[in-house]
């Protein structure tokens, strides 16, 4: 009896020692749904913080300034606004769809427009995880949208990550993109988290979701293997250099079009789109205004995520997409890679997420101490709950970091893994990025609709894939595949068939009047 009481006291002390608020996801949800007189999102600020993925090495972003000078492409069939994982994935899928069909008389012209440098938004600033959801939130999702859509929500993430991993491996680009198959452990800091995880797991399994590769871990097992005294569960998962993945996708899309004569792909960075208006040209529907001139096109894909409401004001506020600032640090571990392992991590209902960088690339990192090369650099994101009640929601400025969030991130890993991270150690880099949150957690995928009528009458030819709620890496590629299929089907006068793996609730036609 005494031993169980002592164990409970130790557990409570450890929970209290964590530098984060626990079990506040429901509180954040109330803030997401709170009516506010939100203004449309601004354009991305011109002077963002320096991200590890973009700025740690001189050659990390070879396409940074691509198409930012010289002649602007003034006419295109399809304009994609945004050069992150969504926009470039859409260009990739469009090129593949067209290459598989007979060549048209005139190749389709596809143009990507980016407000800042290539892939400088959320994709170039995230935590580097490529891990599909295994069963999390299944009970809640099924209650809201049905069991079938809950199953599809998991299928989308497995489809996306499976395709990306296959593409990288078949291209032989594992080392170039830092693709690591280290698995993923989600720590459960409190008993309510344990109860919820078990319930979601059971419900997903009962619905036919494949969960054989999920393993629950006791706190003793986690302690013995990893050095953290909390229970959790392990799932398959990868980590990747997001910018290098997107760069690779762009090159494939560019080469596919050039080699097949079915399409041509152009990229203009540092070319923000300030408005989309009906075109005066009879051959084109839309006119995109930029500081460098205008572009006429027939189809527009809004791949702007958090910034979507800048051009689509109806998407501002809790019924649309809410800009949300995330913060990430690159922190050197105090022990070797063998002790840290290659596992990726999440915890505290997903608020925190981290993984160790592969040692083979430590020499390319920001560290100036060769003696540290045996100790991995760990990428850690999160800490937004430290700013409650606002949770960094409705913030679109990634030119600064939050001292409050930064303090939480610095203290987090030393508290979770005693002895494996040095208390008081400063990170080697720290940056922010702007995510696009929705009150349902789901993206908007499909034609842009008039919220008053639920039709595309005022926006014919405009599409959107945005609003991933901090979970874009395992969803954006698949959502972009869906919307690319919609656009090509419309161009060719064909019906589009919804993939089995795409949740019906993601479709814009099912999101009207939410």
mmCIF file with all atom_site columns, N, CA and C in Angstrom, residues 194-223:
data_model
loop_
_atom_site.group_PDB
_atom_site.id
_atom_site.type_symbol
_atom_site.label_atom_id
_atom_site.label_alt_id
_atom_site.label_comp_id
_atom_site.label_asym_id
_atom_site.label_entity_id
_atom_site.label_seq_id
_atom_site.pdbx_PDB_ins_code
_atom_site.Cartn_x
_atom_site.Cartn_y
_atom_site.Cartn_z
_atom_site.occupancy
_atom_site.B_iso_or_equiv
_atom_site.pdbx_formal_charge
_atom_site.auth_seq_id
_atom_site.auth_comp_id
_atom_site.auth_asym_id
_atom_site.auth_atom_id
_atom_site.pdbx_PDB_model_num
ATOM 1  N N  . UNK A 1 194 ? -4.692  8.691  -21.132 1.00 0.00 ? 194 UNK A N  1
ATOM 2  C CA . UNK A 1 194 ? -4.600  7.233  -21.253 1.00 0.00 ? 194 UNK A CA 1
ATOM 3  C C  . UNK A 1 194 ? -5.977  6.644  -21.562 1.00 0.00 ? 194 UNK A C  1
ATOM 4  N N  . UNK A 1 195 ? -6.982  7.067  -20.824 1.00 0.00 ? 195 UNK A N  1
ATOM 5  C CA . UNK A 1 195 ? -8.345  6.561  -21.013 1.00 0.00 ? 195 UNK A CA 1
ATOM 6  C C  . UNK A 1 195 ? -8.835  6.873  -22.422 1.00 0.00 ? 195 UNK A C  1
ATOM 7  N N  . UNK A 1 196 ? -8.592  8.101  -22.864 1.00 0.00 ? 196 UNK A N  1
ATOM 8  C CA . UNK A 1 196 ? -9.049  8.503  -24.199 1.00 0.00 ? 196 UNK A CA 1
ATOM 9  C C  . UNK A 1 196 ? -8.337  7.706  -25.292 1.00 0.00 ? 196 UNK A C  1
ATOM 10 N N  . UNK A 1 197 ? -7.027  7.536  -25.160 1.00 0.00 ? 197 UNK A N  1
ATOM 11 C CA . UNK A 1 197 ? -6.280  6.786  -26.170 1.00 0.00 ? 197 UNK A CA 1
ATOM 12 C C  . UNK A 1 197 ? -6.780  5.352  -26.274 1.00 0.00 ? 197 UNK A C  1
ATOM 13 N N  . UNK A 1 198 ? -7.036  4.726  -25.133 1.00 0.00 ? 198 UNK A N  1
ATOM 14 C CA . UNK A 1 198 ? -7.542  3.348  -25.139 1.00 0.00 ? 198 UNK A CA 1
ATOM 15 C C  . UNK A 1 198 ? -8.915  3.264  -25.811 1.00 0.00 ? 198 UNK A C  1
ATOM 16 N N  . UNK A 1 199 ? -9.781  4.250  -25.550 1.00 0.00 ? 199 UNK A N  1
ATOM 17 C CA . UNK A 1 199 ? -11.120 4.254  -26.137 1.00 0.00 ? 199 UNK A CA 1
ATOM 18 C C  . UNK A 1 199 ? -11.052 4.466  -27.650 1.00 0.00 ? 199 UNK A C  1
ATOM 19 N N  . UNK A 1 200 ? -10.203 5.393  -28.091 1.00 0.00 ? 200 UNK A N  1
ATOM 20 C CA . UNK A 1 200 ? -10.053 5.642  -29.524 1.00 0.00 ? 200 UNK A CA 1
ATOM 21 C C  . UNK A 1 200 ? -9.489  4.412  -30.225 1.00 0.00 ? 200 UNK A C  1
ATOM 22 N N  . UNK A 1 201 ? -8.510  3.784  -29.604 1.00 0.00 ? 201 UNK A N  1
ATOM 23 C CA . UNK A 1 201 ? -7.907  2.575  -30.174 1.00 0.00 ? 201 UNK A CA 1
ATOM 24 C C  . UNK A 1 201 ? -8.958  1.472  -30.341 1.00 0.00 ? 201 UNK A C  1
ATOM 25 N N  . UNK A 1 202 ? -9.750  1.242  -29.296 1.00 0.00 ? 202 UNK A N  1
ATOM 26 C CA . UNK A 1 202 ? -10.760 0.188  -29.349 1.00 0.00 ? 202 UNK A CA 1
ATOM 27 C C  . UNK A 1 202 ? -11.812 0.473  -30.408 1.00 0.00 ? 202 UNK A C  1
ATOM 28 N N  . UNK A 1 203 ? -12.245 1.738  -30.498 1.00 0.00 ? 203 UNK A N  1
ATOM 29 C CA . UNK A 1 203 ? -13.272 2.101  -31.473 1.00 0.00 ? 203 UNK A CA 1
ATOM 30 C C  . UNK A 1 203 ? -12.744 1.963  -32.898 1.00 0.00 ? 203 UNK A C  1
ATOM 31 N N  . UNK A 1 204 ? -11.515 2.398  -33.130 1.00 0.00 ? 204 UNK A N  1
ATOM 32 C CA . UNK A 1 204 ? -10.932 2.289  -34.466 1.00 0.00 ? 204 UNK A CA 1
ATOM 33 C C  . UNK A 1 204 ? -10.769 0.826  -34.864 1.00 0.00 ? 204 UNK A C  1
ATOM 34 N N  . UNK A 1 205 ? -10.307 0.010  -33.938 1.00 0.00 ? 205 UNK A N  1
ATOM 35 C CA . UNK A 1 205 ? -10.134 -1.412 -34.231 1.00 0.00 ? 205 UNK A CA 1
ATOM 36 C C  . UNK A 1 205 ? -11.469 -2.069 -34.546 1.00 0.00 ? 205 UNK A C  1
ATOM 37 N N  . UNK A 1 206 ? -12.498 -1.713 -33.784 1.00 0.00 ? 206 UNK A N  1
ATOM 38 C CA . UNK A 1 206 ? -13.828 -2.284 -34.020 1.00 0.00 ? 206 UNK A CA 1
ATOM 39 C C  . UNK A 1 206 ? -14.374 -1.873 -35.381 1.00 0.00 ? 206 UNK A C  1
ATOM 40 N N  . UNK A 1 207 ? -13.946 -0.697 -35.879 1.00 0.00 ? 207 UNK A N  1
ATOM 41 C CA . UNK A 1 207 ? -14.413 -0.210 -37.179 1.00 0.00 ? 207 UNK A CA 1
ATOM 42 C C  . UNK A 1 207 ? -13.611 -0.781 -38.343 1.00 0.00 ? 207 UNK A C  1
ATOM 43 N N  . UNK A 1 208 ? -12.637 -1.616 -38.037 1.00 0.00 ? 208 UNK A N  1
ATOM 44 C CA . UNK A 1 208 ? -11.862 -2.249 -39.092 1.00 0.00 ? 208 UNK A CA 1
ATOM 45 C C  . UNK A 1 208 ? -10.559 -1.560 -39.433 1.00 0.00 ? 208 UNK A C  1
ATOM 46 N N  . UNK A 1 209 ? -10.173 -0.533 -38.670 1.00 0.00 ? 209 UNK A N  1
ATOM 47 C CA . UNK A 1 209 ? -8.898  0.138  -38.913 1.00 0.00 ? 209 UNK A CA 1
ATOM 48 C C  . UNK A 1 209 ? -7.756  -0.801 -38.533 1.00 0.00 ? 209 UNK A C  1
ATOM 49 N N  . UNK A 1 210 ? -6.727  -0.854 -39.371 1.00 0.00 ? 210 UNK A N  1
ATOM 50 C CA . UNK A 1 210 ? -5.576  -1.711 -39.107 1.00 0.00 ? 210 UNK A CA 1
ATOM 51 C C  . UNK A 1 210 ? -4.720  -1.081 -38.000 1.00 0.00 ? 210 UNK A C  1
ATOM 52 N N  . UNK A 1 211 ? -4.709  -1.683 -36.837 1.00 0.00 ? 211 UNK A N  1
ATOM 53 C CA . UNK A 1 211 ? -3.950  -1.165 -35.703 1.00 0.00 ? 211 UNK A CA 1
ATOM 54 C C  . UNK A 1 211 ? -2.968  -2.201 -35.159 1.00 0.00 ? 211 UNK A C  1
ATOM 55 N N  . UNK A 1 212 ? -2.672  -3.229 -35.953 1.00 0.00 ? 212 UNK A N  1
ATOM 56 C CA . UNK A 1 212 ? -1.766  -4.272 -35.487 1.00 0.00 ? 212 UNK A CA 1
ATOM 57 C C  . UNK A 1 212 ? -0.360  -3.744 -35.233 1.00 0.00 ? 212 UNK A C  1
ATOM 58 N N  . UNK A 1 213 ? 0.001   -2.625 -35.898 1.00 0.00 ? 213 UNK A N  1
ATOM 59 C CA . UNK A 1 213 ? 1.349   -2.082 -35.718 1.00 0.00 ? 213 UNK A CA 1
ATOM 60 C C  . UNK A 1 213 ? 1.410   -1.010 -34.635 1.00 0.00 ? 213 UNK A C  1
ATOM 61 N N  . UNK A 1 214 ? 0.352   -0.909 -33.833 1.00 0.00 ? 214 UNK A N  1
ATOM 62 C CA . UNK A 1 214 ? 0.330   0.007  -32.692 1.00 0.00 ? 214 UNK A CA 1
ATOM 63 C C  . UNK A 1 214 ? 0.676   -0.776 -31.435 1.00 0.00 ? 214 UNK A C  1
ATOM 64 N N  . UNK A 1 215 ? 1.542   -0.209 -30.621 1.00 0.00 ? 215 UNK A N  1
ATOM 65 C CA . UNK A 1 215 ? 1.902   -0.871 -29.377 1.00 0.00 ? 215 UNK A CA 1
ATOM 66 C C  . UNK A 1 215 ? 1.821   0.074  -28.198 1.00 0.00 ? 215 UNK A C  1
ATOM 67 N N  . UNK A 1 216 ? 1.000   -0.252 -27.206 1.00 0.00 ? 216 UNK A N  1
ATOM 68 C CA . UNK A 1 216 ? 0.931   0.565  -25.993 1.00 0.00 ? 216 UNK A CA 1
ATOM 69 C C  . UNK A 1 216 ? 2.104   0.221  -25.088 1.00 0.00 ? 216 UNK A C  1
ATOM 70 N N  . UNK A 1 217 ? 2.662   1.240  -24.455 1.00 0.00 ? 217 UNK A N  1
ATOM 71 C CA . UNK A 1 217 ? 3.840   1.095  -23.612 1.00 0.00 ? 217 UNK A CA 1
ATOM 72 C C  . UNK A 1 217 ? 3.516   1.544  -22.189 1.00 0.00 ? 217 UNK A C  1
ATOM 73 N N  . UNK A 1 218 ? 3.922   0.751  -21.211 1.00 0.00 ? 218 UNK A N  1
ATOM 74 C CA . UNK A 1 218 ? 3.780   1.171  -19.823 1.00 0.00 ? 218 UNK A CA 1
ATOM 75 C C  . UNK A 1 218 ? 4.834   2.232  -19.522 1.00 0.00 ? 218 UNK A C  1
ATOM 76 N N  . UNK A 1 219 ? 4.632   2.937  -18.424 1.00 0.00 ? 219 UNK A N  1
ATOM 77 C CA . UNK A 1 219 ? 5.635   3.942  -18.060 1.00 0.00 ? 219 UNK A CA 1
ATOM 78 C C  . UNK A 1 219 ? 6.972   3.283  -17.753 1.00 0.00 ? 219 UNK A C  1
ATOM 79 N N  . UNK A 1 220 ? 6.939   2.049  -17.223 1.00 0.00 ? 220 UNK A N  1
ATOM 80 C CA . UNK A 1 220 ? 8.180   1.335  -16.956 1.00 0.00 ? 220 UNK A CA 1
ATOM 81 C C  . UNK A 1 220 ? 8.915   1.007  -18.258 1.00 0.00 ? 220 UNK A C  1
ATOM 82 N N  . UNK A 1 221 ? 8.176   0.611  -19.281 1.00 0.00 ? 221 UNK A N  1
ATOM 83 C CA . UNK A 1 221 ? 8.791   0.310  -20.576 1.00 0.00 ? 221 UNK A CA 1
ATOM 84 C C  . UNK A 1 221 ? 9.377   1.565  -21.211 1.00 0.00 ? 221 UNK A C  1
ATOM 85 N N  . UNK A 1 222 ? 8.643   2.673  -21.126 1.00 0.00 ? 222 UNK A N  1
ATOM 86 C CA . UNK A 1 222 ? 9.156   3.933  -21.665 1.00 0.00 ? 222 UNK A CA 1
ATOM 87 C C  . UNK A 1 222 ? 10.397  4.361  -20.891 1.00 0.00 ? 222 UNK A C  1
ATOM 88 N N  . UNK A 1 223 ? 10.348  4.235  -19.577 1.00 0.00 ? 223 UNK A N  1
ATOM 89 C CA . UNK A 1 223 ? 11.483  4.612  -18.739 1.00 0.00 ? 223 UNK A CA 1
ATOM 90 C C  . UNK A 1 223 ? 12.721  3.794  -19.099 1.00 0.00 ? 223 UNK A C  1
#
